[in-house]
Coordinates of C-alpha atoms in Angstrom, one line a residue:
M1 CA 0.0 0.0 0.0
N2 CA 1.5 3.4 -1.0
H3 CA 1.7 6.5 1.1
S4 CA -1.4 8.2 -0.5
S5 CA -3.5 5.1 0.1
I6 CA -2.5 5.0 3.8
E7 CA -3.5 8.7 4.1
S8 CA -6.8 8.1 2.4
Q9 CA -7.6 5.1 4.7
I10 CA -6.8 7.2 7.8
S11 CA -9.0 10.0 6.6
N12 CA -11.9 7.7 5.9
D13 CA -11.5 6.0 9.3
Y14 CA -11.4 9.4 11.0
T15 CA -14.5 10.7 9.1
T16 CA -16.4 7.5 10.0
A17 CA -15.4 7.8 13.6
R18 CA -16.5 11.4 13.9
T19 CA -19.8 10.6 12.1
G20 CA -20.3 7.8 14.6
D21 CA -19.5 10.2 17.5
Y22 CA -22.1 12.8 16.3
E23 CA -24.7 10.1 15.9
E24 CA -24.0 8.8 19.4
D25 CA -24.2 12.4 20.8
L26 CA -27.6 12.9 19.2
K27 CA -28.9 9.7 20.6
K28 CA -27.8 10.7 24.1
F29 CA -29.0 14.3 23.7
N30 CA -31.7 15.3 26.2
W31 CA -34.5 16.7 24.1
S32 CA -37.2 16.7 26.8
L33 CA -37.2 20.3 27.9
L34 CA -37.1 21.5 24.2
I35 CA -40.0 19.3 23.3
I36 CA -42.2 20.5 26.2
E37 CA -41.2 24.1 25.4
V38 CA -42.5 23.6 21.8
I39 CA -45.7 22.0 23.0
L40 CA -46.4 24.8 25.5
F41 CA -45.6 27.4 22.8
G42 CA -47.9 25.7 20.4
I43 CA -50.7 25.8 23.0
G44 CA -49.8 29.4 23.6
I45 CA -50.0 30.6 20.0
W46 CA -53.2 28.7 19.5
N47 CA -54.7 30.4 22.6
L48 CA -53.3 33.8 21.6
I49 CA -55.1 33.6 18.2
S50 CA -58.4 33.0 20.1
A51 CA -57.6 35.8 22.7
T52 CA -56.9 38.4 20.0
G53 CA -59.4 37.1 17.4
V54 CA -61.9 40.0 17.9
Q55 CA -59.8 43.2 18.2
D56 CA -56.6 42.1 16.5
K57 CA -57.6 40.9 13.0
S58 CA -55.3 43.4 11.4
L59 CA -52.4 43.5 13.8
G60 CA -51.8 39.8 14.1
L61 CA -50.0 39.6 17.5
Y62 CA -49.7 35.9 17.1
K63 CA -47.5 36.5 14.0
S64 CA -45.2 38.8 16.0
Q65 CA -45.1 36.1 18.7
A66 CA -44.1 33.5 16.1
V67 CA -41.2 35.8 14.9
W68 CA -39.9 36.1 18.5
F69 CA -40.1 32.4 18.9
G70 CA -37.9 32.1 15.7
V71 CA -35.4 34.5 17.2
G72 CA -35.4 32.4 20.4
M73 CA -34.7 29.2 18.5
V74 CA -31.7 30.8 16.7
L75 CA -30.4 31.9 20.1
T76 CA -31.0 28.4 21.4
A77 CA -28.8 26.9 18.6
I78 CA -26.1 29.4 19.6
V79 CA -26.3 28.5 23.3
L80 CA -26.2 24.8 22.6
A81 CA -23.1 25.3 20.5
L82 CA -21.3 26.6 23.5
H83 CA -20.5 25.2 27.0
Y84 CA -22.5 26.6 29.9
S85 CA -19.2 27.3 31.7
L86 CA -18.9 30.3 29.4
F87 CA -21.7 32.0 31.3
S88 CA -19.6 31.7 34.5
R89 CA -16.7 33.6 32.8
L90 CA -19.0 36.3 31.5
A91 CA -21.3 36.5 34.5
Y92 CA -20.4 39.9 35.8
F93 CA -20.1 41.4 32.3
I94 CA -23.7 40.2 31.5
Y95 CA -25.0 41.5 34.8
F96 CA -23.5 45.0 34.5
A97 CA -24.4 45.3 30.8
N98 CA -28.0 44.5 31.7
L99 CA -27.9 47.0 34.6
I100 CA -26.8 49.7 32.2
L101 CA -29.8 48.8 30.0
L102 CA -32.1 49.2 32.9
G103 CA -30.7 52.6 33.6
A104 CA -31.1 53.5 29.9
V105 CA -34.8 52.6 30.1
L106 CA -35.4 55.4 32.6
V107 CA -33.7 57.9 30.3
V108 CA -34.7 56.9 26.7
G109 CA -37.2 54.2 27.3
K110 CA -40.7 54.1 25.6
S111 CA -43.7 54.6 27.8
S112 CA -46.9 52.5 27.6
L113 CA -49.9 52.4 30.0
G114 CA -48.1 54.7 32.5
A115 CA -44.9 52.6 32.7
K116 CA -41.5 53.1 31.0
R117 CA -40.1 49.6 30.5
W118 CA -39.1 49.2 26.9
I119 CA -36.2 50.3 24.6
G120 CA -36.7 50.5 20.9
V121 CA -34.3 48.5 18.8
G122 CA -34.9 48.8 15.1
G123 CA -38.6 47.9 14.6
F124 CA -38.8 46.0 17.9
R125 CA -39.1 46.8 21.5
I126 CA -37.1 44.9 24.1
Q127 CA -37.7 44.9 27.9
P128 CA -34.4 44.7 29.7
S129 CA -36.1 43.9 33.0
E130 CA -37.1 40.5 31.5
F131 CA -33.5 39.7 30.6
M132 CA -32.3 40.9 34.0
K133 CA -34.0 37.8 35.6
L134 CA -31.5 35.5 33.8
S135 CA -28.6 37.9 34.2
M136 CA -29.2 38.0 38.0
V137 CA -29.3 34.2 38.3
I138 CA -26.1 33.8 36.3
C139 CA -24.4 36.5 38.4
L140 CA -25.5 34.9 41.7
A141 CA -24.5 31.4 40.5
K142 CA -21.0 32.8 39.7
Y143 CA -20.7 34.6 43.0
F144 CA -21.6 31.5 45.2
E145 CA -19.6 29.2 42.9
S146 CA -16.3 31.0 43.7
D147 CA -17.2 31.9 47.3
Q148 CA -15.4 29.8 49.9
T149 CA -17.4 30.7 53.1
V150 CA -16.8 28.1 55.8
G151 CA -19.5 27.2 58.5
G152 CA -22.4 28.7 56.7
Y153 CA -23.2 32.2 55.4
G154 CA -23.6 35.0 58.0
F155 CA -25.6 38.2 57.6
K156 CA -22.4 40.1 56.5
D157 CA -21.6 37.4 53.9
L158 CA -25.0 38.0 52.2
L159 CA -24.7 41.8 52.0
L160 CA -22.9 41.9 48.6
P161 CA -25.3 39.4 46.8
A162 CA -28.2 41.3 48.4
L163 CA -26.8 44.5 47.0
L164 CA -26.5 42.8 43.5
V165 CA -30.2 42.0 43.8
A166 CA -31.3 45.4 45.2
L167 CA -29.7 47.5 42.4
P168 CA -31.8 46.0 39.5
C169 CA -34.9 45.7 41.8
G170 CA -34.7 49.4 42.6
L171 CA -34.3 50.4 38.9
I172 CA -37.2 48.2 37.9
M173 CA -39.4 49.6 40.7
L174 CA -38.8 53.1 39.2
Q175 CA -40.3 52.0 35.8
P176 CA -42.5 51.0 37.8
D177 CA -42.8 47.2 37.5
L178 CA -43.6 45.6 40.8
G179 CA -44.2 42.1 39.3
T180 CA -40.7 41.7 37.8
A181 CA -38.9 43.1 40.8
L182 CA -40.9 40.6 43.0
I183 CA -39.9 37.7 40.7
I184 CA -36.2 38.7 41.0
L185 CA -36.4 39.0 44.7
L186 CA -38.2 35.7 45.2
T187 CA -35.7 34.0 42.9
F188 CA -32.9 35.2 45.1
V189 CA -34.6 34.0 48.2
T190 CA -35.2 30.6 46.5
M191 CA -31.5 30.2 45.6
M192 CA -30.6 31.1 49.2
L193 CA -32.7 28.3 50.5
F194 CA -30.3 25.9 48.9
M195 CA -27.2 27.6 50.5
K196 CA -25.9 26.8 54.0
I197 CA -27.1 29.9 56.0
Q198 CA -26.6 30.3 59.7
P199 CA -29.8 30.0 61.7
I200 CA -29.3 33.4 63.4
T201 CA -28.9 34.9 59.9
L202 CA -32.3 33.5 58.8
V203 CA -33.9 35.2 61.9
A204 CA -32.1 38.5 61.0
I205 CA -33.3 38.3 57.4
A206 CA -36.9 37.6 58.5
V207 CA -36.9 40.6 60.9
T208 CA -35.3 42.8 58.3
S209 CA -37.9 41.7 55.7
V210 CA -40.8 42.6 57.9
I211 CA -39.4 46.0 58.6
A212 CA -38.7 46.6 54.9
L213 CA -42.3 45.7 54.0
G214 CA -43.6 48.1 56.5
A215 CA -41.3 50.8 55.1
V216 CA -42.4 50.0 51.6
W217 CA -46.0 50.5 52.5
N218 CA -45.7 53.5 54.8
F219 CA -43.2 55.6 52.9
D220 CA -44.9 55.6 49.5
V221 CA -42.4 53.2 47.8
L222 CA -45.4 51.7 46.1
K223 CA -47.5 53.7 43.7
P224 CA -51.1 54.4 44.8
Y225 CA -52.5 52.1 42.2
Q226 CA -50.2 49.3 43.4
K227 CA -51.4 49.7 47.0
Q228 CA -55.0 49.7 45.7
R229 CA -54.4 46.4 43.9
I230 CA -53.4 44.8 47.3
V231 CA -56.5 46.3 48.9
S232 CA -58.7 45.0 46.1
F233 CA -57.1 41.6 46.4
I234 CA -58.4 41.4 50.0
D235 CA -61.8 42.8 48.9
P236 CA -62.3 43.1 45.1
T237 CA -65.8 44.5 45.7
S238 CA -64.4 47.6 47.4
D239 CA -63.7 49.1 43.9
P240 CA -65.5 46.8 41.4
K241 CA -65.3 49.3 38.5
G242 CA -61.7 50.3 39.2
S243 CA -58.9 48.4 40.8
G244 CA -61.1 45.4 41.5
Y245 CA -62.4 45.1 38.0
N246 CA -59.6 43.0 36.5
S247 CA -59.8 40.4 39.3
I248 CA -63.6 40.2 39.2
Q249 CA -63.7 39.7 35.4
S250 CA -60.9 37.2 35.5
K251 CA -62.6 35.1 38.2
I252 CA -65.8 35.1 36.1
A253 CA -63.9 33.9 33.1
V254 CA -62.2 31.1 35.0
G255 CA -65.3 30.0 36.8
S256 CA -67.5 30.1 33.7
G257 CA -65.3 27.5 32.0
Q258 CA -66.6 24.8 34.4
L259 CA -65.6 21.2 33.5
L260 CA -65.1 21.3 29.7
G261 CA -65.1 25.0 28.9
K262 CA -67.2 27.0 26.4
G263 CA -65.2 25.9 23.4
Y264 CA -62.4 27.5 21.3
Q265 CA -63.1 31.2 20.5
K266 CA -66.4 31.0 22.3
G267 CA -65.4 32.6 25.6
T268 CA -67.8 35.4 26.3
Q269 CA -65.4 37.3 28.7
S270 CA -62.5 37.4 26.2
Q271 CA -64.4 37.6 23.0
G272 CA -66.7 40.3 24.4
N273 CA -63.6 42.3 25.6
F274 CA -64.8 42.3 29.2
L275 CA -61.5 40.7 30.3
P276 CA -58.6 43.3 30.3
E277 CA -55.1 42.5 29.0
H278 CA -56.4 39.0 28.0
H279 CA -53.4 38.5 25.6
T280 CA -50.8 39.1 28.3
D281 CA -51.3 38.9 32.0
F282 CA -54.7 37.3 31.8
I283 CA -54.1 34.8 29.0
F284 CA -54.7 31.9 31.5
S285 CA -58.2 33.3 32.0
V286 CA -58.9 32.9 28.3
F287 CA -57.7 29.3 28.3
S288 CA -59.7 28.5 31.4
E289 CA -62.9 29.9 30.0
E290 CA -62.6 28.1 26.7
H291 CA -61.2 24.7 27.9
G292 CA -62.5 24.4 31.5
F293 CA -61.1 22.3 34.3
V294 CA -60.0 19.5 32.0
G295 CA -58.0 21.8 29.8
C296 CA -56.4 23.5 32.8
T297 CA -55.5 20.2 34.3
I298 CA -53.7 19.2 31.1
L299 CA -51.9 22.5 30.9
I300 CA -50.8 22.4 34.6
T301 CA -49.6 18.8 34.1
L302 CA -47.4 20.0 31.3
Y303 CA -45.9 22.7 33.5
L304 CA -45.4 20.1 36.2
I305 CA -43.5 17.8 33.8
F306 CA -41.5 20.8 32.7
M307 CA -40.6 21.7 36.3
M308 CA -39.6 18.2 37.2
N309 CA -37.4 17.9 34.1
G310 CA -35.7 21.2 35.0
L311 CA -35.2 20.2 38.6
S312 CA -33.6 16.9 37.5
V313 CA -31.1 18.9 35.5
A314 CA -30.0 20.7 38.7
Y315 CA -30.0 17.4 40.6
Q316 CA -27.8 15.6 38.0
S317 CA -25.3 18.5 37.5
H318 CA -21.9 17.8 38.9
D319 CA -20.6 21.3 39.5
K320 CA -21.8 24.1 41.8
F321 CA -22.3 26.7 39.1
G322 CA -24.4 24.3 37.0
I323 CA -26.6 23.4 40.1
L324 CA -27.2 27.0 41.1
L325 CA -27.8 28.2 37.6
A326 CA -30.4 25.4 36.9
L327 CA -32.1 26.1 40.3
G328 CA -32.2 29.8 39.7
I329 CA -33.7 29.4 36.2
M330 CA -36.4 26.9 37.5
A331 CA -37.2 29.4 40.3
I332 CA -37.9 32.0 37.7
F333 CA -40.3 29.7 35.9
F334 CA -42.0 28.5 39.1
W335 CA -42.7 32.0 40.5
H336 CA -44.0 33.2 37.1
I337 CA -46.4 30.2 36.9
F338 CA -47.4 30.5 40.6
F339 CA -48.1 34.2 40.5
N340 CA -49.8 34.3 37.1
M341 CA -52.2 31.5 37.8
G342 CA -52.7 32.7 41.4
M343 CA -53.7 36.2 40.4
V344 CA -56.1 35.3 37.6
M345 CA -57.9 33.0 40.1
G346 CA -58.1 35.7 42.7
M347 CA -55.8 33.9 45.1
L348 CA -53.0 36.5 44.8
P349 CA -52.8 40.3 44.2
I350 CA -52.5 41.4 40.6
V351 CA -48.9 42.2 39.9
G352 CA -48.6 41.9 36.1
V353 CA -46.6 38.7 35.7
P354 CA -46.8 36.9 32.3
L355 CA -47.4 33.1 32.0
P356 CA -44.3 31.4 30.4
F357 CA -44.8 30.5 26.7
L358 CA -48.5 31.5 26.7
S359 CA -48.6 35.3 27.4
Y360 CA -47.8 37.6 24.5
G361 CA -44.5 39.4 24.8
G362 CA -41.3 39.1 22.8
S363 CA -38.8 39.8 25.6
S364 CA -40.6 37.5 28.0
L365 CA -40.8 34.7 25.4
V366 CA -37.1 35.0 24.4
T367 CA -36.1 35.0 28.1
S368 CA -38.0 31.8 28.7
I369 CA -36.5 30.2 25.6
L370 CA -33.0 31.2 26.7
G371 CA -33.7 29.7 30.1
V372 CA -34.6 26.4 28.5
A373 CA -31.6 26.5 26.2
I374 CA -29.2 26.9 29.2
L375 CA -30.9 24.1 31.1
T376 CA -30.6 21.8 28.1
N377 CA -26.9 22.8 27.8
I378 CA -26.3 21.9 31.4
S379 CA -28.2 18.6 31.0
N380 CA -26.0 17.5 28.1
K381 CA -22.8 18.7 29.6
K382 CA -20.9 18.9 26.3
F383 CA -20.3 21.0 23.2
M384 CA -22.9 20.3 20.6
F385 CA -22.9 20.9 16.8

């Protein structure tokens, strides 16, 4: 066999080996979260078409939502082509870049419905506060990954991470956006539950939180309409045509769905425009009215399967950064689902929190898709593509 023949044989063997490796990687690839994500988005776009079928025949919000989903899928491919450890190296850069965007919102942001939360980019509007949720989780995971505190975290040890959370929360409250600030704060608390914290520190945090809540209520940190929402949560009938209107109409929609629902595009509350913001915050009300208890059970089951798969990623991860990153991302999803469903059923105050993959909103959708992409990356623990 001559030299060229040997080279050719080696080349063929190498190509065959690499092809076999790629096929083996694809067989082992964990597709579960991506599949559930697509199913939930499919339900969401189908529900959005119904929710906007009356007043949105020309605008086609579902088309815009589909475009954002496409953007999210492109970003997913990019994230999967990298290793999630890259987020550890870029954590603080990502955090401070997003913090600058939050500051820019207050200066050059676009206002809508009395709030300034968006920045115009080309023909699109992005909401930096949505991306801040992921940025915060990445930053906290990095901080606690490299921290070497022995014997549990004391109150002083948590001052810096608390400051990292307080800065974006403060900027977001100025927009104002109570819901997003609350999600970030609760995500931080959830991540802390998985850290070793000294008992005395937990007591100190609890006392500080109670004092802070009193200050928030008494020193006009909350806007008057935000306070009224809390009052209306306790007694919606105190202002049935004002702050209590959304809650009352939402509960009517959810309750009227009964067992099997009224049918697709046959919900009287949404189709009659009695239900406000039924394509964003109250999208679950639309789904409940049209598909009833059975449909809601199926949807909630899908979310439960999604949550269990996400938590298994954290459980199976072998490094601290991966564990904390996965837990933080799942905390974001949990609190979104918990608050959205709770508020539309009148069990929680209305704070304007979207339902992942169902509520209309480009920044919210892309943030959710990026969260799933990072979880999938952690799950597979290798470079793909």
